[in-house]
Every structure is written in C-alpha cells, then in structure tokens.
Amino acid sequence: MLSISKEIYSKIQTPSKIREIFEKSKEIKRVNGNDGVFDFSLGNPVVDPPTEFLTALEGIVKEDIMGKYGYINHQGLLETREKVSHYLNVRYDSKVLSKHIVMTVGAAGAINVSLRSIINDGDEVILLTPYFLEYDHYVHNCRGIVKYAPLDRNFDIDLEEIKQVLSPKTRAIVINSPNNPTGKIFSTEKMKALGELLNNHENEHNSKIYMVYDSPYEQLLYNEKFLNPFQVYNRTIYIGSFSKDFGIAGERLGYIATDCKVEDVDLLISACVYNNRVLGFVNAPALMQRAISKMDNLIVNPEPYKKKKELITNILKEAGYKFLEPDGGIFLFPKSPIEDDLKFCRDLAQNHNIFVVPGSSFGRKGHFRLSFSTSDSCILGAAAGFREAYETFMKESCV
C-alpha cells in the first residue's frame, strides 16, 4: 500500500518540465559558474520593482501601525481593493467595486479559488492549447474535467475548435492573454464572437459558463493591441497579479475581480472569500497589500521588457528561426528547426548550455518556449549557440 495518495503519487512521477530544466541549469551554474550558461526556462522577473512601490514598502515597514503584521480580512485590505478597483475601472472602463475584489496569494491562488467556487464534480473546463500546463492541475484540484481546444495557426481563438468541445457540462473556459507561452493577445473580434458563442450555448442548455480571464502580464504590452475582457463577455472572472508587472513574483500578490454586471456577483465573491480561507491561502500577504495601497497609481512601464524582446527576436531572426512576434508578456514561442522539439531542446542544453522548454510541454509540438525575462548578457551570450544549433539541424534535414 502506498504511503501517500495514489493520485498525487501518479502526478509527482512526471515533474514539471519547466522546473526540471530550471533546476538542471542551476546545478550546472553551481558546478561551473554562471559564465557560459544561458537559462531561458523560467518566467522569473528580472526588472526591479517600481521605485514608488519600494518607497511605499519602506514607509510601511517604518510606520508605527498597530497590528501591522497580524491577521487581516480574508478578502483583503479595503484600501488595497479600492486601489485595484480604481486601476481596473480607469484601464478598462469597467464597473468593478472594491467589494467585488478578493486579494489572493498570487494569480495561481486566484485561479484555484475561482475554479473551486464555481466547479461541481464532473464539470468541464475548456483550456486553449498551447497553454500554461499548471491549469490542468488547478482544474483537477476541484474535481473538474479538462477539455482541450487548439488555438489557430496564428495562436488566436479558433471558434470551430471550441464548438467541438462545448457540452452541457461546460462550466468554464480559461483565457490567458497575453498568452503563455506564445505572447499572443487574442483579437477583440474573436473574443466577442467567443462571448456570443458562450451566451448562445448557455441559453440552449440552461447553463452558466464563466470566462476565467488570467492576465498576469497585462501591462507588459509591446504594440497597439489591447483586449478589454469586461466588454467581451458578461460572466468574466478577472485574474490579476503584481508578480511580473511589478517584479515581485516571490511575494505572491494577486487578485480576483468581477464587474457589477456579472449575475449573482455578491454570491460569487462570497464563495471566493470562503475558499480563500478553507483552501488554506487565507489571505494575500498583508505587507504587500499595504504597500500597494500607498502608491499613487499602479501603472508600470513595459519598456525594459520590450527592449529585451527586441534583442532576442533580432538574434533569432538572424539565426533563421520562425516565430510570431509576441504582443505582450515575457515569452517567445519559436518553431523548432525539427519536428522533435524534445530532441532539439536537449541538444541546445547539452551542446550549447542553452536551456529552453519544449513546446510539447505546453500542448504544441514542434516549438519551444523561451523567457526573455533574463539579463541582456544572457541573451547576447546565447546568440552563437542558437545560430549553430539551427544550422546543424537544418543541414541534417537536408541530407
């Protein structure tokens, strides 16, 4: 008899490919030093937090506040929720009230809390591939069933694919924009058509379908494309995070937000607050919430990441790689020069000390993902290796 849950035992036999690659690169760095090791595996922010945030945090630490480090409301500090509410309403012309926001332990906590609040055993959740693989586990955590719908060749919404997996049991669809791993911002036209499709399906089956809109890179945008999630569907649960935008991923500060027009919105938020407590997240870090609440605004400049994006895309273009320019976020999803993306990524690691993640880990073979949230010296230092690997495999394919 196993000493742990059979389900968990089966899960841990296949560890996260991203973390596995990240840990391998760390081990090589530990043995050989950082020079000559180029790690693009993990989406870890490298740009420092905004100066205003650091100033606010320093002020909070020094300020004499009774109970500063004690328990707080499970929903989060009112002053923080008011700050987030104002930010969202200005950015999206929405009507999100502070009472309809729940501060959470990162976006991951927000998604788990949200899904647990709406999913019954056996309900189906649609995931769009390629996708962030942890979504699978989040759905399984609440006894839901995953259904997959591929994005189109340009990584945009494919309505026909979604129609194929919609069923009377569909309860939610997870939308991630800018997308991880592709950097795609879904088109407003396609998203509105999706909203209409979901509404029609609800009416036909007398059901309720939620759009769980995960947007942890929502301020890291690099062109004129912009998507307003509150205007494309009437049952949207917005998932926000300060991890990447503010560069404070380790502090785990995220939130759930809903517009006033969502049906039974107060009941939904009550369910989220309850699950924030009983799932063990309890509440988001109080110190980070206090710092956020003291800032004049929550606007972040994406320019540092835009420069890194331009640096890596220029290098890969010159080497011959094919890819769609990312609209936002911190990831790039090029085509592998060979269909076997696992083999190609293994070669990059073994022969060039370049660590990227196979596209098959995200549900799309023949690609690989790299994070350009790394130092400029890492990006520049990997240029020769990327070029040599591409040339090697292109020569082999011509033989």
Coordinates of C-alpha atoms in Angstrom, one line a residue:
M1 CA 0.0 0.0 0.0
L2 CA 1.3 3.5 -0.9
S3 CA 2.0 5.8 2.0
I4 CA 0.6 8.8 0.0
S5 CA -2.4 9.4 -2.2
K6 CA -2.5 7.3 -5.4
E7 CA -3.5 10.4 -7.4
I8 CA -0.7 12.5 -6.0
Y9 CA 1.8 9.7 -6.5
S10 CA 0.9 9.5 -10.2
K11 CA 1.3 13.3 -10.5
I12 CA 4.7 13.5 -9.0
Q13 CA 6.1 10.8 -11.3
T14 CA 6.1 13.4 -14.0
P15 CA 7.5 16.6 -12.5
S16 CA 7.2 20.0 -14.2
K17 CA 9.4 20.1 -17.3
I18 CA 9.9 23.8 -16.7
R19 CA 11.1 23.4 -13.2
E20 CA 13.2 20.3 -14.2
I21 CA 15.1 22.3 -16.8
F22 CA 15.5 25.3 -14.4
E23 CA 17.0 23.1 -11.7
K24 CA 19.3 21.4 -14.2
S25 CA 20.6 24.8 -15.3
K26 CA 21.1 25.8 -11.7
E27 CA 23.1 22.7 -11.0
I28 CA 25.4 23.4 -14.0
K29 CA 25.9 27.0 -12.8
R30 CA 26.7 25.7 -9.3
V31 CA 29.4 23.4 -10.6
N32 CA 30.8 25.6 -13.5
G33 CA 29.8 29.1 -12.6
N34 CA 27.4 31.4 -14.4
D35 CA 29.6 32.1 -17.4
G36 CA 28.6 30.2 -20.5
V37 CA 25.2 29.0 -19.0
F38 CA 22.1 30.6 -20.7
D39 CA 18.9 29.9 -18.9
F40 CA 15.6 30.9 -20.6
S41 CA 13.5 28.3 -18.9
L42 CA 11.6 30.2 -16.1
G43 CA 9.5 33.3 -16.3
N44 CA 11.1 34.9 -13.3
P45 CA 11.0 38.7 -13.4
V46 CA 14.4 40.4 -13.6
V47 CA 13.3 44.1 -13.8
D48 CA 13.3 45.8 -10.4
P49 CA 10.0 46.8 -8.8
P50 CA 8.9 50.4 -9.5
T51 CA 10.6 52.9 -7.3
E52 CA 7.3 54.1 -5.9
F53 CA 6.5 50.6 -4.7
L54 CA 9.8 50.3 -3.0
T55 CA 9.4 53.7 -1.3
A56 CA 5.9 52.8 -0.2
L57 CA 7.1 49.4 1.2
E58 CA 9.9 51.1 3.1
G59 CA 7.5 53.6 4.5
I60 CA 5.1 50.8 5.7
V61 CA 7.9 48.9 7.4
K62 CA 9.0 52.0 9.3
E63 CA 5.4 53.2 10.1
D64 CA 4.1 52.5 13.6
I65 CA 0.8 50.7 12.8
M66 CA -1.0 48.6 15.4
G67 CA -1.3 45.0 14.2
K68 CA 0.7 45.7 11.1
Y69 CA 1.9 42.0 10.9
G70 CA -1.3 40.4 12.2
Y71 CA -4.2 38.7 10.6
I72 CA -6.4 40.7 8.2
N73 CA -9.7 40.3 6.5
H74 CA -9.8 37.1 4.3
Q75 CA -11.0 39.3 1.3
G76 CA -8.0 41.6 1.7
L77 CA -7.5 45.2 2.9
L78 CA -10.2 47.6 1.9
E79 CA -7.7 50.3 0.9
T80 CA -5.9 47.9 -1.4
R81 CA -9.1 46.7 -3.0
E82 CA -10.1 50.3 -3.6
K83 CA -6.7 51.0 -5.3
V84 CA -7.1 47.9 -7.5
S85 CA -10.7 48.8 -8.3
H86 CA -9.8 52.3 -9.4
Y87 CA -7.0 51.0 -11.5
L88 CA -9.2 48.5 -13.3
N89 CA -12.1 50.9 -13.9
V90 CA -9.8 53.5 -15.4
R91 CA -7.9 51.0 -17.6
Y92 CA -11.0 49.0 -18.8
D93 CA -13.9 51.4 -18.3
S94 CA -15.4 48.8 -16.1
K95 CA -17.6 48.9 -13.0
V96 CA -15.6 46.8 -10.5
L97 CA -16.4 47.7 -7.0
S98 CA -14.0 47.2 -4.1
K99 CA -16.4 44.7 -2.6
H100 CA -16.1 42.6 -5.7
I101 CA -12.4 42.1 -5.4
V102 CA -10.6 39.4 -3.5
M103 CA -6.9 39.7 -2.8
T104 CA -5.1 36.4 -3.2
V105 CA -1.8 34.6 -2.9
G106 CA -0.7 35.2 -6.5
A107 CA -2.6 34.5 -9.7
A108 CA -2.3 30.8 -9.0
G109 CA -4.2 31.2 -5.8
A110 CA -6.8 33.3 -7.5
I111 CA -7.4 30.7 -10.2
N112 CA -7.7 27.9 -7.7
V113 CA -10.1 29.9 -5.5
S114 CA -12.2 30.9 -8.5
L115 CA -12.5 27.4 -10.0
R116 CA -13.3 25.9 -6.6
S117 CA -16.0 28.4 -6.2
I118 CA -17.8 27.6 -9.5
I119 CA -17.0 23.9 -10.3
N120 CA -19.0 20.9 -9.3
D121 CA -17.6 17.4 -9.6
G122 CA -17.5 16.4 -13.2
D123 CA -18.0 19.9 -14.6
E124 CA -15.9 20.6 -17.7
V125 CA -13.3 23.4 -18.1
I126 CA -12.0 24.3 -21.6
L127 CA -8.3 25.0 -22.0
L128 CA -6.9 26.5 -25.2
T129 CA -3.6 24.9 -26.4
P130 CA -0.8 25.8 -26.2
Y131 CA -1.3 26.7 -22.6
F132 CA 0.3 27.0 -19.2
L133 CA 0.3 23.4 -18.1
E134 CA -0.4 24.1 -14.4
Y135 CA -4.0 24.8 -15.5
D136 CA -4.6 21.1 -15.7
H137 CA -3.8 20.6 -12.1
Y138 CA -5.9 23.6 -11.0
V139 CA -8.9 22.0 -12.7
H140 CA -8.2 18.6 -11.2
N141 CA -7.9 20.2 -7.8
C142 CA -11.6 20.9 -7.8
R143 CA -12.6 17.6 -9.5
G144 CA -13.3 19.2 -12.8
I145 CA -12.6 17.6 -16.2
V146 CA -10.3 19.3 -18.7
K147 CA -11.3 19.7 -22.4
Y148 CA -8.8 21.0 -24.9
A149 CA -9.3 23.3 -27.9
P150 CA -6.3 24.2 -30.0
L151 CA -5.7 27.8 -31.0
D152 CA -5.4 28.5 -34.7
R153 CA -2.1 28.6 -36.7
N154 CA -1.6 32.3 -35.6
F155 CA -2.3 31.3 -32.0
D156 CA -5.7 33.2 -31.9
I157 CA -9.1 31.9 -30.8
D158 CA -10.5 29.1 -33.0
L159 CA -14.2 29.1 -32.6
E160 CA -14.7 25.9 -34.5
E161 CA -12.4 24.0 -32.2
I162 CA -14.2 25.4 -29.1
K163 CA -17.5 24.4 -30.6
Q164 CA -16.2 20.8 -30.8
V165 CA -15.6 20.6 -27.0
L166 CA -18.6 22.6 -25.7
S167 CA -21.1 20.4 -24.0
P168 CA -24.0 20.7 -21.4
K169 CA -21.3 20.0 -18.8
T170 CA -19.1 23.0 -19.8
R171 CA -18.8 25.3 -16.8
A172 CA -15.8 27.5 -17.6
I173 CA -13.2 28.4 -20.2
V174 CA -9.8 29.7 -19.2
I175 CA -8.4 32.6 -21.3
N176 CA -4.8 33.6 -20.9
S177 CA -3.9 36.9 -22.6
P178 CA -1.1 37.9 -23.2
N179 CA -0.7 34.2 -23.6
N180 CA 1.9 32.0 -22.0
P181 CA 3.8 30.6 -24.0
T182 CA 3.0 32.5 -27.2
G183 CA 2.9 36.1 -26.1
K184 CA -0.4 36.5 -28.2
I185 CA -3.1 39.0 -27.3
F186 CA -6.3 37.5 -28.6
S187 CA -8.2 39.7 -31.1
T188 CA -11.2 41.6 -29.7
E189 CA -13.2 40.4 -32.7
K190 CA -12.6 36.7 -32.0
M191 CA -13.2 37.2 -28.3
K192 CA -16.5 38.9 -28.8
A193 CA -17.5 36.1 -31.1
L194 CA -16.5 33.7 -28.4
G195 CA -18.6 35.6 -25.9
E196 CA -21.6 35.3 -28.2
L197 CA -20.9 31.6 -28.7
L198 CA -20.9 31.0 -24.9
N199 CA -24.1 33.0 -24.4
N200 CA -25.9 31.0 -27.1
H201 CA -24.7 27.8 -25.5
E202 CA -25.9 28.9 -22.1
N203 CA -29.4 29.7 -23.5
E204 CA -29.6 26.4 -25.3
H205 CA -28.6 24.3 -22.3
N206 CA -29.9 26.5 -19.5
S207 CA -26.4 26.6 -18.0
K208 CA -23.9 29.1 -16.7
I209 CA -20.4 29.3 -18.2
Y210 CA -17.7 31.5 -16.7
M211 CA -14.7 33.0 -18.5
V212 CA -11.8 32.8 -16.2
Y213 CA -9.5 35.5 -17.7
D214 CA -5.9 35.1 -16.5
S215 CA -3.8 38.2 -17.2
P216 CA -0.6 38.2 -15.2
Y217 CA 1.3 40.2 -17.9
E218 CA -1.5 42.7 -18.6
Q219 CA 0.8 45.8 -18.5
L220 CA 3.7 44.2 -20.4
L221 CA 2.3 45.1 -23.9
Y222 CA 4.5 45.9 -26.9
N223 CA 2.2 47.1 -29.7
E224 CA -1.2 48.8 -30.1
K225 CA -3.1 45.6 -29.5
F226 CA -5.4 45.8 -26.5
L227 CA -8.1 43.5 -25.2
N228 CA -10.8 44.5 -22.7
P229 CA -12.1 41.3 -21.0
F230 CA -15.0 43.1 -19.4
Q231 CA -16.5 44.0 -22.7
V232 CA -16.4 40.7 -24.5
Y233 CA -18.4 38.5 -22.1
N234 CA -20.9 39.1 -19.3
R235 CA -19.7 36.4 -16.9
T236 CA -16.0 37.2 -16.6
I237 CA -13.8 36.4 -13.6
Y238 CA -10.7 38.6 -14.0
I239 CA -7.4 37.2 -12.5
G240 CA -4.8 39.8 -11.9
S241 CA -1.3 39.7 -10.5
F242 CA 1.5 42.0 -9.5
S243 CA 4.2 39.3 -9.9
K244 CA 5.5 40.1 -13.4
D245 CA 4.4 43.7 -13.9
F246 CA 5.8 44.8 -10.5
G247 CA 8.7 42.3 -10.4
I248 CA 7.6 40.8 -7.1
A249 CA 6.8 37.2 -8.1
G250 CA 8.2 35.9 -4.8
E251 CA 5.8 38.0 -2.8
R252 CA 2.7 36.2 -4.2
L253 CA 0.2 39.0 -4.6
G254 CA -2.7 38.6 -6.9
Y255 CA -6.5 39.2 -7.0
I256 CA -9.9 38.2 -8.3
A257 CA -12.1 40.9 -9.8
T258 CA -15.6 40.9 -11.2
D259 CA -17.8 43.5 -12.8
C260 CA -21.1 44.6 -11.3
K261 CA -23.0 43.2 -14.4
V262 CA -22.0 39.6 -13.5
E263 CA -25.1 37.7 -12.4
D264 CA -25.1 36.8 -8.7
V265 CA -21.9 38.7 -8.3
D266 CA -22.2 39.1 -4.5
L267 CA -22.8 35.4 -4.1
L268 CA -19.8 34.6 -6.3
I269 CA -17.5 36.8 -4.3
S270 CA -18.7 35.3 -1.1
A271 CA -17.8 31.9 -2.4
C272 CA -14.3 33.1 -3.4
V273 CA -13.7 34.7 0.1
Y274 CA -14.8 31.4 1.7
N275 CA -12.5 29.4 -0.5
N276 CA -9.7 31.8 0.1
R277 CA -9.9 30.7 3.7
V278 CA -10.7 27.0 3.6
L279 CA -8.2 26.2 0.8
G280 CA -5.5 27.5 3.1
F281 CA -4.5 30.6 1.2
V282 CA -6.3 32.6 4.0
N283 CA -5.3 36.0 2.6
A284 CA -2.7 37.6 0.4
P285 CA 0.5 39.0 2.2
A286 CA -0.6 41.9 4.3
L287 CA 2.7 43.9 3.9
M288 CA 2.5 43.8 0.1
Q289 CA -1.2 44.9 0.2
R290 CA -0.3 47.8 2.5
A291 CA 2.5 48.9 0.1
I292 CA 0.2 48.8 -2.9
S293 CA -2.4 50.8 -1.2
K294 CA 0.0 53.7 -0.6
M295 CA 1.0 54.1 -4.3
D296 CA -0.4 57.0 -6.3
N297 CA -1.1 54.6 -9.2
L298 CA -0.5 51.1 -10.3
I299 CA 0.9 51.9 -13.8
V300 CA 4.1 50.1 -14.9
N301 CA 6.4 51.0 -17.8
P302 CA 6.9 47.9 -20.1
E303 CA 9.9 49.4 -21.9
P304 CA 12.6 47.4 -20.2
Y305 CA 11.0 44.1 -21.3
K306 CA 10.2 45.5 -24.7
K307 CA 13.9 46.1 -25.2
K308 CA 14.7 42.5 -24.2
K309 CA 12.0 41.2 -26.5
E310 CA 13.6 43.1 -29.4
L311 CA 17.0 41.9 -28.5
I312 CA 16.1 38.2 -28.5
T313 CA 13.8 38.4 -31.6
N314 CA 16.6 40.1 -33.6
I315 CA 19.0 37.3 -32.7
L316 CA 16.6 34.5 -33.5
K317 CA 15.6 36.1 -36.8
E318 CA 19.2 36.4 -37.9
A319 CA 19.7 32.8 -37.0
G320 CA 16.8 31.7 -39.1
Y321 CA 14.1 30.8 -36.6
K322 CA 10.4 31.3 -37.5
F323 CA 8.0 32.7 -34.9
L324 CA 5.2 35.2 -34.4
E325 CA 6.2 38.4 -32.6
P326 CA 4.8 38.4 -29.1
D327 CA 2.2 41.1 -28.4
G328 CA 3.0 41.1 -24.7
G329 CA 4.3 39.1 -21.8
I330 CA 7.8 37.7 -21.3
F331 CA 7.8 34.6 -23.6
L332 CA 8.6 33.7 -27.2
F333 CA 7.4 30.5 -28.9
P334 CA 9.5 29.8 -32.0
K335 CA 9.2 26.8 -34.2
S336 CA 11.9 24.2 -33.7
P337 CA 14.0 23.5 -36.8
I338 CA 13.0 19.9 -36.4
E339 CA 9.6 18.4 -35.5
D340 CA 11.1 16.6 -32.5
D341 CA 11.2 19.6 -30.1
L342 CA 12.4 17.4 -27.2
K343 CA 15.5 16.4 -29.2
F344 CA 16.2 20.0 -30.2
C345 CA 15.9 21.3 -26.7
R346 CA 18.1 18.5 -25.4
D347 CA 20.7 19.4 -28.0
L348 CA 20.6 23.1 -27.0
A349 CA 21.2 22.1 -23.4
Q350 CA 23.9 19.5 -23.9
N351 CA 25.9 21.2 -26.6
H352 CA 25.4 24.9 -26.1
N353 CA 24.3 25.2 -22.4
I354 CA 21.1 26.9 -23.6
F355 CA 18.0 25.9 -21.6
V356 CA 14.6 26.3 -23.1
V357 CA 11.3 24.4 -22.7
P358 CA 9.9 22.0 -25.4
G359 CA 6.6 23.2 -26.9
S360 CA 5.2 19.7 -26.2
S361 CA 5.2 20.7 -22.5
F362 CA 2.5 23.3 -23.4
G363 CA 0.5 21.1 -25.7
R364 CA 2.0 22.2 -29.0
K365 CA 4.8 20.0 -30.5
G366 CA 7.4 21.3 -32.9
H367 CA 8.0 24.6 -30.9
F368 CA 10.0 25.7 -27.9
R369 CA 9.4 28.3 -25.3
L370 CA 12.0 30.8 -24.0
S371 CA 11.6 33.5 -21.4
F372 CA 13.3 36.8 -22.3
S373 CA 13.0 37.8 -18.7
T374 CA 16.7 37.4 -18.2
S375 CA 19.8 39.5 -18.4
D376 CA 20.9 41.1 -21.6
S377 CA 24.3 39.4 -21.2
C378 CA 22.5 36.0 -21.2
I379 CA 20.5 36.9 -24.3
L380 CA 23.6 38.1 -26.2
G381 CA 25.8 35.3 -24.9
A382 CA 23.4 32.7 -26.3
A383 CA 23.3 34.1 -29.8
A384 CA 26.1 31.9 -31.2
G385 CA 24.6 28.8 -29.7
F386 CA 21.2 29.4 -31.1
R387 CA 22.7 30.0 -34.6
E388 CA 24.9 27.0 -34.5
A389 CA 22.1 24.7 -33.3
Y390 CA 19.8 25.9 -36.1
E391 CA 22.4 25.5 -38.8
T392 CA 23.3 22.0 -37.5
F393 CA 19.7 20.7 -37.7
M394 CA 18.9 22.4 -41.0
K395 CA 22.0 20.7 -42.5
E396 CA 20.8 17.3 -41.1
S397 CA 17.3 17.8 -42.5
C398 CA 18.8 18.4 -46.0
V399 CA 20.9 15.2 -46.0

